[in-house]
Coordinates of C-alpha atoms and ligand atoms in Angstrom, one line a residue:
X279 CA -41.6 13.2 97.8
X280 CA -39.0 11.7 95.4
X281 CA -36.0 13.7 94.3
X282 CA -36.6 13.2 91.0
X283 CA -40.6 13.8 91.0
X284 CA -42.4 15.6 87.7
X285 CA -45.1 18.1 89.0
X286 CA -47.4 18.7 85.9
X287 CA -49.7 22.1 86.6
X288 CA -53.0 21.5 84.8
X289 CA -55.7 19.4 84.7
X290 CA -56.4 19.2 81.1
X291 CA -55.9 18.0 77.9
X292 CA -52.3 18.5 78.0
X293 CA -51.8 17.1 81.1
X294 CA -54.1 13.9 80.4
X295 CA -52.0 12.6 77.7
X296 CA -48.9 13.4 79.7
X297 CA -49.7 11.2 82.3
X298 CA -50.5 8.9 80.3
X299 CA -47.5 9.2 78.2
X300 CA -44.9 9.1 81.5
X301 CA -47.4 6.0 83.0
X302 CA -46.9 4.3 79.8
X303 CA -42.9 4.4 80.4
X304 CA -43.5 3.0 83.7
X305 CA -42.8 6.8 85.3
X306 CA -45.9 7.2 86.8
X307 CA -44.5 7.1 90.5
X308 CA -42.6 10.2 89.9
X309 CA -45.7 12.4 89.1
X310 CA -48.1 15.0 90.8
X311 CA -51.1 15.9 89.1
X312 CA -52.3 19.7 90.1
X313 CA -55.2 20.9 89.1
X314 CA -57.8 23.7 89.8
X315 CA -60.6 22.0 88.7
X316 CA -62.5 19.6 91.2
X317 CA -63.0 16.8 88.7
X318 CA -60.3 14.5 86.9
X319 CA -58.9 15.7 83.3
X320 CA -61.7 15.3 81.2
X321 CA -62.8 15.6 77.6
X322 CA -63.4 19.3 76.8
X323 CA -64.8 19.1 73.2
X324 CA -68.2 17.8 74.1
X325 CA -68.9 21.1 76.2
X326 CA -70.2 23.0 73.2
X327 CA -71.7 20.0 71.4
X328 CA -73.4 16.9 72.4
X329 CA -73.2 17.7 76.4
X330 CA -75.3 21.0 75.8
X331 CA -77.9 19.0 73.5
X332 CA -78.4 15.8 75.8
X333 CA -79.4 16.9 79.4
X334 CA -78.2 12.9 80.5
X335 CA -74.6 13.4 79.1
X336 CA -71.8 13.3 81.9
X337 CA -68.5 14.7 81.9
X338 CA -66.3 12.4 80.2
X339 CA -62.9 11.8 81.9
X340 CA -59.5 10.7 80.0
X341 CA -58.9 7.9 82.5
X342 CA -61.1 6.8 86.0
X343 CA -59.7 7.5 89.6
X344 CA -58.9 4.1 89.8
X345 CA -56.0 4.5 86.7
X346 CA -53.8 6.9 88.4
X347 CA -53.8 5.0 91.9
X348 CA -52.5 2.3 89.7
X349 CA -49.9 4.2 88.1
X350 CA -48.8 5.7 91.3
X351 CA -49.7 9.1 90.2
X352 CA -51.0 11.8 92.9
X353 CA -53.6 14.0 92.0
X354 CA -54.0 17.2 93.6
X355 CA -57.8 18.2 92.7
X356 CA -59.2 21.6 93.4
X357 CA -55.8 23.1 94.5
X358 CA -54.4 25.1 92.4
X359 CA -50.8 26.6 92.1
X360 CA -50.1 29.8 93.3
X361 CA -46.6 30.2 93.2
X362 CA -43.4 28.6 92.1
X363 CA -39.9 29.0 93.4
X364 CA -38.0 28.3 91.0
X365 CA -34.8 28.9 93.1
X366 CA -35.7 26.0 95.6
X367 CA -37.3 24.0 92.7
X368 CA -41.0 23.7 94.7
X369 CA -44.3 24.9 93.6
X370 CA -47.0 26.4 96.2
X371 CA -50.5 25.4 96.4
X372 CA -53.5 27.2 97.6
X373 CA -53.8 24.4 100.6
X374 CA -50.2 25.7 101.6
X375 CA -48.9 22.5 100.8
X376 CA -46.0 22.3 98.9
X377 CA -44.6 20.3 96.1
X378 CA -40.9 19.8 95.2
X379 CA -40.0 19.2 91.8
X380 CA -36.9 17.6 89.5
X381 CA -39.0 18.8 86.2
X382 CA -41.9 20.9 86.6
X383 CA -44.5 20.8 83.1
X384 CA -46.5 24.0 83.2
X385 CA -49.9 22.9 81.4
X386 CA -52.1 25.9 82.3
X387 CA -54.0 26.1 78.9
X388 CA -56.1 29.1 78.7
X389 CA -58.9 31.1 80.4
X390 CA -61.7 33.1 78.2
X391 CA -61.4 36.5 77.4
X392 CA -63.6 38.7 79.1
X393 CA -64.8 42.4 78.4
X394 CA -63.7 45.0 80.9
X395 CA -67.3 47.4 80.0
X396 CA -69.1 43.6 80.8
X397 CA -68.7 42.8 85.2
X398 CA -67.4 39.3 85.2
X399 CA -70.3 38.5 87.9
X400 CA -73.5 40.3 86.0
X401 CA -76.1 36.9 86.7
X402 CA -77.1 36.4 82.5
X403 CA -73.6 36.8 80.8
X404 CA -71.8 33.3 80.5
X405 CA -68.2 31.7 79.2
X406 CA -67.6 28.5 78.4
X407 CA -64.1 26.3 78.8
X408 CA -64.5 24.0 82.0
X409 CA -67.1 21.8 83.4
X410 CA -68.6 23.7 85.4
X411 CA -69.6 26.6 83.1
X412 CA -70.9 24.2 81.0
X413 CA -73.1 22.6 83.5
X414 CA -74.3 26.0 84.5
X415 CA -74.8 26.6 80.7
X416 CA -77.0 24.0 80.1
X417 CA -79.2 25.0 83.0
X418 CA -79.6 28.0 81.9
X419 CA -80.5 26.8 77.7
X420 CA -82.9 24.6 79.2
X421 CA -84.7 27.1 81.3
X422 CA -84.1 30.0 78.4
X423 CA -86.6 27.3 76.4
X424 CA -89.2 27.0 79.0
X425 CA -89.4 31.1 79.4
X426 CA -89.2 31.2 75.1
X427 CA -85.9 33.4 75.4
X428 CA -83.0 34.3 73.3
X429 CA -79.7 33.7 73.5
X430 CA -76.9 36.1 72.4
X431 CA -73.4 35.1 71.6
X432 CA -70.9 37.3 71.1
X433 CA -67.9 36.4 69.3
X434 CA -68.4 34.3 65.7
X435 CA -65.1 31.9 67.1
X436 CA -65.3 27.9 67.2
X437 CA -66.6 27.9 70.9
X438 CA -69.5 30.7 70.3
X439 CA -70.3 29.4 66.6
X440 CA -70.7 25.7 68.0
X441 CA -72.3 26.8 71.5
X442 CA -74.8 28.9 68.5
X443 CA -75.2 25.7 66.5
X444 CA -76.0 23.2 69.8
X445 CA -78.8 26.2 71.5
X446 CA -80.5 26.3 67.7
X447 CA -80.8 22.1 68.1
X448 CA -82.3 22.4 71.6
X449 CA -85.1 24.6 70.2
X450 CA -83.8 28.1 71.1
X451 CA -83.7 31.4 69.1
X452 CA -80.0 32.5 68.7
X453 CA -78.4 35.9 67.6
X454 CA -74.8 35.6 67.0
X455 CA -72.7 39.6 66.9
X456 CA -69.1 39.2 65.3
X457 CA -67.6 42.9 65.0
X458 CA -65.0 41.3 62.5
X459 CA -66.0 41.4 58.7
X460 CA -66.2 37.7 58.6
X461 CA -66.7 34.4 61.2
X462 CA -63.9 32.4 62.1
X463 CA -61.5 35.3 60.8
X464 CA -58.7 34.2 62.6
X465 CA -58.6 30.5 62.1
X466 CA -60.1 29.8 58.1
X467 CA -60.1 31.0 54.9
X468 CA -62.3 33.3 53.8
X469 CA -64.1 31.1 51.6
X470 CA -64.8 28.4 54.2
X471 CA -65.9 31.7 56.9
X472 CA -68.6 32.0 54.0
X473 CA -70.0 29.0 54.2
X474 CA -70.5 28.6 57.8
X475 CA -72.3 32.0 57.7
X476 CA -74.7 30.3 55.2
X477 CA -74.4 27.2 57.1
X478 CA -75.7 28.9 60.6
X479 CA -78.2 31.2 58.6
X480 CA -79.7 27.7 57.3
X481 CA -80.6 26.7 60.8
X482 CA -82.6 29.9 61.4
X483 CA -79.8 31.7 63.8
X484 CA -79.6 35.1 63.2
X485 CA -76.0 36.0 62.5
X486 CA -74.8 39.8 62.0
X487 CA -71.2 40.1 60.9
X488 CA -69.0 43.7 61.3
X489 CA -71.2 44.8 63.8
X490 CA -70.2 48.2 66.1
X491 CA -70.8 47.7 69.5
X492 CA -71.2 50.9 71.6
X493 CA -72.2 49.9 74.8
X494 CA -74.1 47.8 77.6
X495 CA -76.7 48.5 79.7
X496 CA -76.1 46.9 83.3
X497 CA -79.0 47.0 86.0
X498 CA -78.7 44.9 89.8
X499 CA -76.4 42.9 88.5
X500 CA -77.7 42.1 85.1
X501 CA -77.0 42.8 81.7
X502 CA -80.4 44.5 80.0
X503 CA -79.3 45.7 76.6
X504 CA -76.5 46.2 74.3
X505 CA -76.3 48.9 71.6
X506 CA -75.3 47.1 68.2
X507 CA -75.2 49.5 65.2
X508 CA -76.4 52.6 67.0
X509 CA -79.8 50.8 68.5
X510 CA -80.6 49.4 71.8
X511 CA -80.7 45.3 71.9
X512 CA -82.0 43.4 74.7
X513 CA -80.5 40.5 75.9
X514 CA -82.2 37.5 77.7
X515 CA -78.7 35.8 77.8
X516 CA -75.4 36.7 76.8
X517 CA -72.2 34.3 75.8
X518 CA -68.7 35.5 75.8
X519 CA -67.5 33.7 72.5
X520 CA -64.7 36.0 72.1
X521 CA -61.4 33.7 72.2
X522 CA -59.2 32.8 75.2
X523 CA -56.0 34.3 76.4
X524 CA -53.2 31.9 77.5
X525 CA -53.1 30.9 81.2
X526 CA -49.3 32.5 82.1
X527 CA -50.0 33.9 84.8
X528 CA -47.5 31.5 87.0
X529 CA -44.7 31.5 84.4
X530 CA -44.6 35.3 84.1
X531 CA -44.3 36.0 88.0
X532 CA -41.4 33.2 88.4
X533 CA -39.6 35.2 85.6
X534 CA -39.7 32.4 82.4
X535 CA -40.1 34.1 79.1
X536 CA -43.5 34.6 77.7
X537 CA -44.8 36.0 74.7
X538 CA -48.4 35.2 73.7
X539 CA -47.7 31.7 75.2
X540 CA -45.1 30.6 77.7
X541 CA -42.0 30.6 75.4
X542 CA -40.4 27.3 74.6
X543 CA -37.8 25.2 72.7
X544 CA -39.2 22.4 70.0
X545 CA -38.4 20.0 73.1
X546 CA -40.8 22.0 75.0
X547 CA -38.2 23.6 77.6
X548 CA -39.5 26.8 78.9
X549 CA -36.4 29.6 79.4
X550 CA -35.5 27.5 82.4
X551 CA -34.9 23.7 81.5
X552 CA -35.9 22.1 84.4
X553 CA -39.2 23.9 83.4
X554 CA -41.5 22.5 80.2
X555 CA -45.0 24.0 79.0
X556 CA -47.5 22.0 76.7
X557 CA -50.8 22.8 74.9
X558 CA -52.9 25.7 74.8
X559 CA -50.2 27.8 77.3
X560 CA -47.5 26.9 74.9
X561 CA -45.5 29.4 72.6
X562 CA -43.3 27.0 70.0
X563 CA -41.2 27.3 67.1
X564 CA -42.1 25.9 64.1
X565 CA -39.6 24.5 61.4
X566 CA -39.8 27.7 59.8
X567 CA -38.8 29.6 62.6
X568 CA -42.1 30.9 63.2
X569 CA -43.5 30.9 66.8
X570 CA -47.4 29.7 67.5
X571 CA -49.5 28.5 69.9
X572 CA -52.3 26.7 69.0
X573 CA -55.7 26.1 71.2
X574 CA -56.6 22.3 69.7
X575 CA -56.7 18.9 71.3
X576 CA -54.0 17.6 68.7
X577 CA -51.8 20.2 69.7
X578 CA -52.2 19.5 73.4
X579 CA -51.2 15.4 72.9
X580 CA -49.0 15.3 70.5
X581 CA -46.3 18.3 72.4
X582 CA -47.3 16.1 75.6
X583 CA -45.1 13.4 73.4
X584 CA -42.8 15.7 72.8
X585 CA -42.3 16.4 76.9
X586 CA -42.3 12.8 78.0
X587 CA -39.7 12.2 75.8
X588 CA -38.0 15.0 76.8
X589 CA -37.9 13.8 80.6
X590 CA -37.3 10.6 79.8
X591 CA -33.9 12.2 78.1
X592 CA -34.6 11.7 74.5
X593 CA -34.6 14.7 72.2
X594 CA -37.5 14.6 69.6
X595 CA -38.4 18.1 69.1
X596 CA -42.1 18.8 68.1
X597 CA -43.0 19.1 64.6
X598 CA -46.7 17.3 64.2
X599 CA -49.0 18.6 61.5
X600 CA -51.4 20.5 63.5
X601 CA -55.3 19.6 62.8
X602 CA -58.7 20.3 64.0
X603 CA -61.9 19.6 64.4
X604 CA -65.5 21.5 64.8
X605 CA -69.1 20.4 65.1
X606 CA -71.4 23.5 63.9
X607 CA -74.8 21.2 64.0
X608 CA -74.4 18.7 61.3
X609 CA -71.3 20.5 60.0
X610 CA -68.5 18.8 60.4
X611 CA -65.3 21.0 59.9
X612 CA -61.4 19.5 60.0
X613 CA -58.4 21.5 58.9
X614 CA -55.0 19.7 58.7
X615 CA -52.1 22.0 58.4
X616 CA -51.7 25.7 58.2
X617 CA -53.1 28.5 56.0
X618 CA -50.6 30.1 54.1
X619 CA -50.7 33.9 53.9
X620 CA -51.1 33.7 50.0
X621 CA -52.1 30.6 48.8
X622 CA -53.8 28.8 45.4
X623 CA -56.8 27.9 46.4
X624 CA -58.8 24.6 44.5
X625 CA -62.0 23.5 45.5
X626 CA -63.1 19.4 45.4
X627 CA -66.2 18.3 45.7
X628 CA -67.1 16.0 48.4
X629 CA -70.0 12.7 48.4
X630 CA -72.8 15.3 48.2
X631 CA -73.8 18.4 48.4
X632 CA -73.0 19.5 51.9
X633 CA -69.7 18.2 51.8
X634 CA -66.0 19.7 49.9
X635 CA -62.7 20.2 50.7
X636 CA -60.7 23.8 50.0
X637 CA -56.8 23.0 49.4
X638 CA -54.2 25.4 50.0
X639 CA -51.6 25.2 47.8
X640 CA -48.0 26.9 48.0
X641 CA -45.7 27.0 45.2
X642 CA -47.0 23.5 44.0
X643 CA -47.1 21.8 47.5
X644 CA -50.2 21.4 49.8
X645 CA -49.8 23.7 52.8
X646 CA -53.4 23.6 54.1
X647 CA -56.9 21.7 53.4
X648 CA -59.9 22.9 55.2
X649 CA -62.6 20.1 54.8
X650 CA -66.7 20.2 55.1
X651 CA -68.1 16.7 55.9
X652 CA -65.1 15.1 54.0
X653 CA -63.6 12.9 56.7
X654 CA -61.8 11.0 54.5
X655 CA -60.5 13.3 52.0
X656 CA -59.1 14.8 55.5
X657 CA -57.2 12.3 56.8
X658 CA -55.7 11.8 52.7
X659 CA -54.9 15.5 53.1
X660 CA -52.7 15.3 56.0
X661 CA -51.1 12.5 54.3
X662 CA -50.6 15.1 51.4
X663 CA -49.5 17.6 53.7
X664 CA -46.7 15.8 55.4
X665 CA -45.5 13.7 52.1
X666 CA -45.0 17.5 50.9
X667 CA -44.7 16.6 47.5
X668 CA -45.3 18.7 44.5
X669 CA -49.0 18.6 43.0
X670 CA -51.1 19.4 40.4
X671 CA -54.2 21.0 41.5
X672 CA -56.2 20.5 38.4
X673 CA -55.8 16.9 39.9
X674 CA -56.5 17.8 43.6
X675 CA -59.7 19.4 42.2
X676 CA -61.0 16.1 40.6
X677 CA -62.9 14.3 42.7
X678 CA -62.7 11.1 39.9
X679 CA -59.1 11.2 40.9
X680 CA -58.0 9.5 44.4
X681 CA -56.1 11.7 46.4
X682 CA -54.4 8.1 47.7
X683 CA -53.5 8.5 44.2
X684 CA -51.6 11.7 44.2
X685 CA -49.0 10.2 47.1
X686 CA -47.7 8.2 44.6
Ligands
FAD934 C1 -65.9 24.2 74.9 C2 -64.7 23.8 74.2 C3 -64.8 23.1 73.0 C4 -63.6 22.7 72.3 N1 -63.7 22.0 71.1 C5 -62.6 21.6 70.5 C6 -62.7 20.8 69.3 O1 -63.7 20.4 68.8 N2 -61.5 20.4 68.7 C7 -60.3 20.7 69.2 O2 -59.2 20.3 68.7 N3 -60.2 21.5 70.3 C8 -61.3 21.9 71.0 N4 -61.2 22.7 72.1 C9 -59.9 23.2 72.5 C10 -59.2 22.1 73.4 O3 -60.1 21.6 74.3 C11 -58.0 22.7 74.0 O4 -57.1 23.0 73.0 C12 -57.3 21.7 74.9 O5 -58.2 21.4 76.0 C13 -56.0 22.2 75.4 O6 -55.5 21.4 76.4 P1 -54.6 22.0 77.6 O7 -54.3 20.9 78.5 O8 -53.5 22.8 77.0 O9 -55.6 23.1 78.3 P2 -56.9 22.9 79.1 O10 -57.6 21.6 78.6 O11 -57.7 24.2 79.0 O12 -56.5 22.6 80.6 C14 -55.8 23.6 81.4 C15 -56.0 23.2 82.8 O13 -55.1 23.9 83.6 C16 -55.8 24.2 84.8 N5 -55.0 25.3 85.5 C17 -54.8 26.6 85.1 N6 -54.1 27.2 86.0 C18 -53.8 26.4 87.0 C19 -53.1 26.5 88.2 N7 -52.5 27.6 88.6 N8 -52.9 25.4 89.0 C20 -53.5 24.2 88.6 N9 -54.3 24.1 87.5 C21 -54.4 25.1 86.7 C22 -57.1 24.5 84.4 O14 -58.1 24.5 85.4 C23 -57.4 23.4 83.4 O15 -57.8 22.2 84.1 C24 -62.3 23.1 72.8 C25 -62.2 23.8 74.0 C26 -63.4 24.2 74.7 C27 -63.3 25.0 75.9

């Protein structure tokens, strides 16, 4: 083990693109890999789309075995961390081996949220965030159409909405239960949460929104029934789509700072230095003083940047326009920046009828744009966004008009 060695805890996104990052500036030699998973970092997005819908679809990994034998970095598979001493600057694995660090990158990202009325083990209630559950998961959908069952997600999130859209595709009859007055409540406007409840309504999947949920009824080790709205339910199979808590387990019993997140500088240093966190498990400050975490693949690259820089001793704290993406069957959904808490709002139409963009304007600058099959009019908004100059939304609302126009 060098003295100077990086250990990066994670095996995902975050922790992809900061190998690849550190390998690029000839730094792979210094770097563990530790992950709990048994496969390589792979591609998580495809879990709740296209690897559900095509039973021949394989796990899609960032980089081949082969790639970080070259680079010289050792991957730990299937071992997670259990421990860290931060003292004696070494981290504990389940094996018992141990791992001694110069930096170490905490890169934990998140773990669903789970009901405490719902036993984690009953044999028909799912989650979805790794491989594996979505292997089980697509078992399950397939057999679920053989036996002409139903599936139930609760939680109208990305991850349940998308998991909804991809089980309608396959054939399957769908209920989606969202106690919240709208979908996608915390993440998009209210006008766009509209439209994907009309959008998921179009594909025959039943969706109930500001539902009361009273209770479950468990028997040998199953879940039979829920009570929505005062009357008894019965599930075939249930989905957890209810969000995912951050994975901080580690960083809380070694004594950094977390809050929602583990907490860290725009350089991504945790409230030790020689510590750094990236992704999903991150808690950052924004420009304005704000501090988010954000659960996107965007998010998870571009503060892996922001670390490797950091080891490599260059300061370049993180300020990327965040943006995402969702496939809700053929709904394609991007956001690029963030929504304001008051905003004027200006709708554009898109090439046809399925497709628009909602911009978000603050004080005469474009804070937000939340586009519906409107690739291009996203990528010209996060142009928009980051130019932050003043605009005319009579303009942004004219589709005649070029936004390439407006940059001007
Ligand atoms: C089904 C699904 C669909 C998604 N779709 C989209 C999408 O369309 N667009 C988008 O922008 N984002 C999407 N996301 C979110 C995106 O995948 C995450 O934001 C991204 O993966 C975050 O990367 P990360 O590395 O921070 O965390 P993760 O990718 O979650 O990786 C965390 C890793 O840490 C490991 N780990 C945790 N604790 C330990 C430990 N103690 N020791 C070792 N390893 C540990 C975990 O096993 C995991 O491998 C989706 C997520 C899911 C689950």
């Amino acid at each position: 083990m060098s003295a100077d060695a990086i250990v990066i805890v994670g095996g995902g996104h975050a922790a992809a693109a900061l190998c690849a990052a550190l390998a690029e500036a000839g730094q792979g030699g210094r770097v563990h890999l530790v992950s709990a998973e048994h496969e390589l970092p792979y591609q998580r997005p495809p879990l709740s789309k296209s690897f559900l819908k095509k039973a021949d679809e394989t796990i899609a990994p960032h980089k081949a075995a082969a790639w970080y034998a070259e680079q010289g970095i050792q991957v730990h598979l299937s071992d997670p961390v259990v421990s860290i001493d931060r003292l004696a600057r070494r981290v504990l694995l389940r094996s018992g081996a141990q791992l001694a660090y110069q930096h170490l990158v905490l890169a934990t990202g998140t773990r669903a949220r789970t009901l405490d009325a719902l036993h984690p083990d009953l044999s028909n209630v799912h989650v979805l965030r790794d491989a594996a559950h979505a292997r089980s998961l697509r078992t399950r959908l397939n057999e679920m159409i053989a036996r002409g069952q139903r599936l139930t997600v609760l939680g109208g999130g990305f991850i349940g909405l998308e998991l909804a859209a991809s089980a309608r595709k396959l054939g399957l009859d769908v209920t989606v239960l969202e106690v919240a007055p709208r979908l996608l409540g915390r993440s998009v406007s209210a006008s766009l949460g509209e439209h994907v409840f009309a959008h998921h309504r179009s594909m025959g999947t039943e969706v109930q929104i500001g539902v009361r949920i009273d209770g479950f009824e468990l028997q040998e080790g199953r879940l039979l029934s829920m009570q929505v709205n005062g009357n008894r339910v019965a599930v075939d199979e249930l989905v957890l789509g209810i969000g995912a808590v951050p994975e901080t387990r580690l960083a809380a019993d070694c004594g950094l700072a977390v809050d929602n997140g583990i907490v860290v500088d725009a350089c991504m240093r945790a409230s030790d230095p020689a510590v750094l966190a990236i992704g999903d498990c991150a808690a950052f400050p924004t420009a304005g003083g704000v501090r988010l975490r954000l659960e996107s693949v965007q998010n998870a690259n571009d503060q892996a940047r922001t670390a490797a820089a950091t080891l490599l001793g260059r300061e370049e704290p993180y300020r990327a326009l965040p943006w995402f993406w969702s496939e809700q069957g053929p709904m394609r959904l991007q956001m690029a920046g963030l929504l304001p808490p008051s905003a004027q709002t200006v709708q554009r139409a898109g090439a046809n009828d399925h497709s628009f963009t909602l911009f978000h304007l603050h004080e005469g600058r474009l804070l937000c744009a939340e586009s519906v099959n409107a690739p291009l009019d996203h990528m010209m908004s996060r142009k928009l966004i980051e130019a932050g100059v003043a605009l005319n939304a009579a303009s942004l609302a004219d589709p005649s008009i070029p936004l390439k126009s407006l940059l001007a």
